[in-house]
Amino acid sequence: MNLQELLKSYENKGNSNYNKPNFFQLKDDGDNALVKILLKDEQDIMKFTKEVHMVKINGYDNKVECLGQGKCRCCDAGLPKKLVLMMPLYNAETKQVELWQRGITMIKDIVTMLDEYGDLSQETFKIVRSGKAKSKDTKYSMVYSKKQVECDKTNADAPALVGRDFKLVLGLSPEQQEEAILEGTVTWTKKEQVATVENDESAF
């Protein structure tokens, strides 16, 4: 087996550590999609929910995982903390697993939906956008759909949330956090925090 064949074999495995992140998007007013929400219980919600700080790195705001009281330099610096759900969806339109970043309101809605429907991955939902492209007043509605979507994907097919990917959540050591806060950069050769997502075996 040559190098190209080896690389291709990992691409075809769907291994979460090698998947690039795809993000769910509805770009304009009235756009909609049928999806499977790949969450079956509250433990799944916890797996895809992170406490993060927004830190400007290389000129851009990035999500940095909070390390908790006594360890987190972002907390020590007084940077606000927020709760983020990177919800894994199977999009029937694109036929791929995508992440949809949501906040506390959606987390509460998902808990209510779990109480109502049980394993959400067994149902189909329609997400509709209300709000023109680039509007800051955009809202989304999510309703149960009788139209069933066939899907053999689970949230194990989603990429690991914490690591080096600047599109997701950065897993930084206290030393790296301090560098990011003071200098706006990250040196990956410094001591790194081990990613905390269960389906992640190595950093990005």
C-alpha positions as MATLAB code, in Angstrom:
seq = 'MNLQELLKSYENKGNSNYNKPNFFQLKDDGDNALVKILLKDEQDIMKFTKEVHMVKINGYDNKVECLGQGKCRCCDAGLPKKLVLMMPLYNAETKQVELWQRGITMIKDIVTMLDEYGDLSQETFKIVRSGKAKSKDTKYSMVYSKKQVECDKTNADAPALVGRDFKLVLGLSPEQQEEAILEGTVTWTKKEQVATVENDESAF';
ca = [
       0.000    0.000    0.000;
       1.412    3.404   -0.977;
       0.912    6.697    0.903;
      -2.055    7.859   -1.199;
      -3.864    4.551   -0.662;
      -3.180    4.764    3.076;
      -4.576    8.290    3.307;
      -7.640    7.348    1.267;
      -8.357    4.360    3.507;
      -8.660    6.682    6.519;
     -10.891    9.113    4.628;
     -13.290    6.272    3.878;
     -13.440    5.014    7.448;
     -15.400    7.993    8.717;
     -13.140    8.081   11.763;
     -14.050   11.191   13.775;
     -10.389   12.056   14.341;
      -9.836   12.475   10.598;
     -13.123   14.169    9.653;
     -12.991   17.832    8.798;
     -15.802   19.859   10.384;
     -18.833   20.671    8.252;
     -21.208   23.322    9.542;
     -24.983   23.534    9.139;
     -26.082   26.675    7.332;
     -29.341   28.161    6.092;
     -28.293   31.298    4.241;
     -31.501   33.218    3.478;
     -35.060   33.839    4.628;
     -37.258   30.771    4.194;
     -34.369   28.373    3.612;
     -35.041   25.024    5.275;
     -33.649   21.534    5.656;
     -34.752   18.141    6.918;
     -32.351   16.854    9.548;
     -31.697   14.109   12.022;
     -30.541   15.441   15.403;
     -27.821   13.005   16.435;
     -28.496   13.187   20.165;
     -30.167   10.377   22.083;
     -29.935   11.508   25.710;
     -28.634   14.186   28.083;
     -25.220   12.509   28.168;
     -24.950   13.185   24.433;
     -25.871   16.831   25.009;
     -23.101   17.110   27.604;
     -20.601   15.588   25.159;
     -21.275   18.326   22.617;
     -21.677   21.213   25.066;
     -18.632   23.226   26.141;
     -17.920   26.172   28.419;
     -15.784   28.521   26.342;
     -14.075   31.898   26.414;
     -13.726   34.053   23.313;
     -10.062   34.961   22.799;
      -8.648   36.977   19.887;
      -5.907   34.896   18.244;
      -4.199   35.984   15.026;
      -6.734   38.803   14.805;
      -9.833   36.580   15.031;
     -12.135   35.649   17.910;
     -11.757   31.978   18.784;
     -13.521   29.659   21.183;
     -11.165   28.425   23.912;
     -12.265   25.674   26.295;
     -12.545   26.779   29.917;
     -10.252   24.721   32.147;
     -12.199   25.401   35.319;
     -11.552   27.268   38.516;
      -7.907   27.420   39.585;
      -6.546   26.261   36.199;
      -8.098   28.571   33.635;
      -6.060   31.661   32.746;
      -9.035   33.027   30.814;
     -11.104   32.997   34.015;
      -8.190   34.601   35.905;
      -8.094   37.365   33.278;
     -11.811   38.030   33.732;
     -12.807   36.949   30.233;
     -16.549   36.186   29.994;
     -17.557   32.550   29.768;
     -20.461   31.157   27.763;
     -22.083   27.805   27.122;
     -21.967   26.524   23.543;
     -23.703   23.498   22.045;
     -22.081   22.236   18.841;
     -25.100   20.151   17.874;
     -24.428   17.241   15.485;
     -26.986   16.952   12.681;
     -27.402   14.749    9.658;
     -28.482   17.083    6.849;
     -30.668   15.247    4.325;
     -29.941   17.928    1.715;
     -26.132   17.712    1.841;
     -26.094   14.071    3.004;
     -23.402   14.726    5.591;
     -22.972   15.142    9.335;
     -22.794   18.840   10.231;
     -22.358   20.865   13.419;
     -24.761   23.673   14.334;
     -23.534   26.105   16.990;
     -26.285   27.053   19.435;
     -26.608   28.587   22.890;
     -28.489   28.077   26.152;
     -31.975   28.575   24.675;
     -31.481   25.754   22.194;
     -29.964   23.506   24.861;
     -33.144   23.927   26.908;
     -35.277   23.251   23.813;
     -33.350   20.066   23.076;
     -33.860   18.826   26.660;
     -37.619   19.414   26.236;
     -37.576   17.559   22.908;
     -35.790   14.613   24.507;
     -38.560   14.425   27.102;
     -41.148   14.471   24.309;
     -39.577   12.221   21.659;
     -36.819   10.248   23.371;
     -33.866    9.434   21.100;
     -33.914   12.371   18.675;
     -31.831   10.532   16.080;
     -34.849    8.288   15.448;
     -37.025   11.221   14.357;
     -36.882   13.757   11.516;
     -37.111   17.507   12.053;
     -37.420   20.494    9.739;
     -35.357   23.599   10.490;
     -36.530   26.865    8.886;
     -34.706   30.194    8.793;
     -36.583   33.470    9.310;
     -34.361   36.407    8.389;
     -32.673   37.676    5.263;
     -29.041   36.929    4.462;
     -26.614   38.704    6.828;
     -29.494   39.916    9.017;
     -28.691   40.177   12.719;
     -32.342   39.502   13.554;
     -32.403   35.927   12.276;
     -34.448   33.254   14.014;
     -34.824   29.537   13.451;
     -37.822   27.295   14.000;
     -37.550   23.545   14.382;
     -40.607   21.328   13.956;
     -41.286   17.618   13.849;
     -41.630   16.211   10.334;
     -43.675   13.177    9.319;
     -41.354   12.744    6.339;
     -38.748   10.223    7.412;
     -35.115   10.502    6.407;
     -32.925    7.403    6.156;
     -29.668    7.831    8.059;
     -27.002    5.413    9.276;
     -24.901    8.126   10.940;
     -24.418    8.733   14.672;
     -22.708   11.500   16.611;
     -19.566    9.341   16.550;
     -19.253   10.485   12.933;
     -18.937   14.113   14.052;
     -15.440   15.576   14.462;
     -14.008   15.904   17.953;
     -14.880   19.343   19.283;
     -11.722   20.168   21.207;
      -8.281   20.332   19.659;
      -6.288   22.575   17.326;
      -8.978   23.354   14.745;
      -9.679   27.099   14.926;
     -13.174   26.491   13.518;
     -14.087   24.468   16.605;
     -13.002   24.745   20.262;
      -9.326   25.198   21.016;
      -7.950   22.977   23.777;
      -5.180   25.067   25.287;
      -2.987   24.480   28.313;
      -2.842   27.262   30.940;
       0.461   28.364   29.386;
      -1.056   28.506   25.906;
      -4.077   30.393   27.218;
      -1.787   32.982   28.782;
       0.122   33.366   25.517;
      -3.138   33.765   23.585;
      -4.422   36.436   25.974;
      -1.190   38.442   26.145;
       0.216   37.987   22.644;
      -2.732   36.911   20.495;
      -0.896   33.800   19.284;
      -0.628   30.109   20.183;
       2.555   28.030   20.149;
       1.513   24.399   19.774;
       4.871   23.046   20.929;
       4.144   24.271   24.452;
       2.614   21.845   26.924;
      -0.898   21.121   25.697;
      -4.081   20.186   27.450;
      -5.452   16.739   26.552;
      -8.748   17.112   24.672;
     -11.735   16.175   26.825;
     -14.188   14.935   24.200;
     -14.745   11.221   24.640;
     -14.445   10.354   20.957;
     -11.121   12.175   20.544;
      -7.944   10.141   20.880;
      -5.475   12.826   19.770;
      -5.301   16.552   19.161;
      -5.972   17.927   15.671;
];
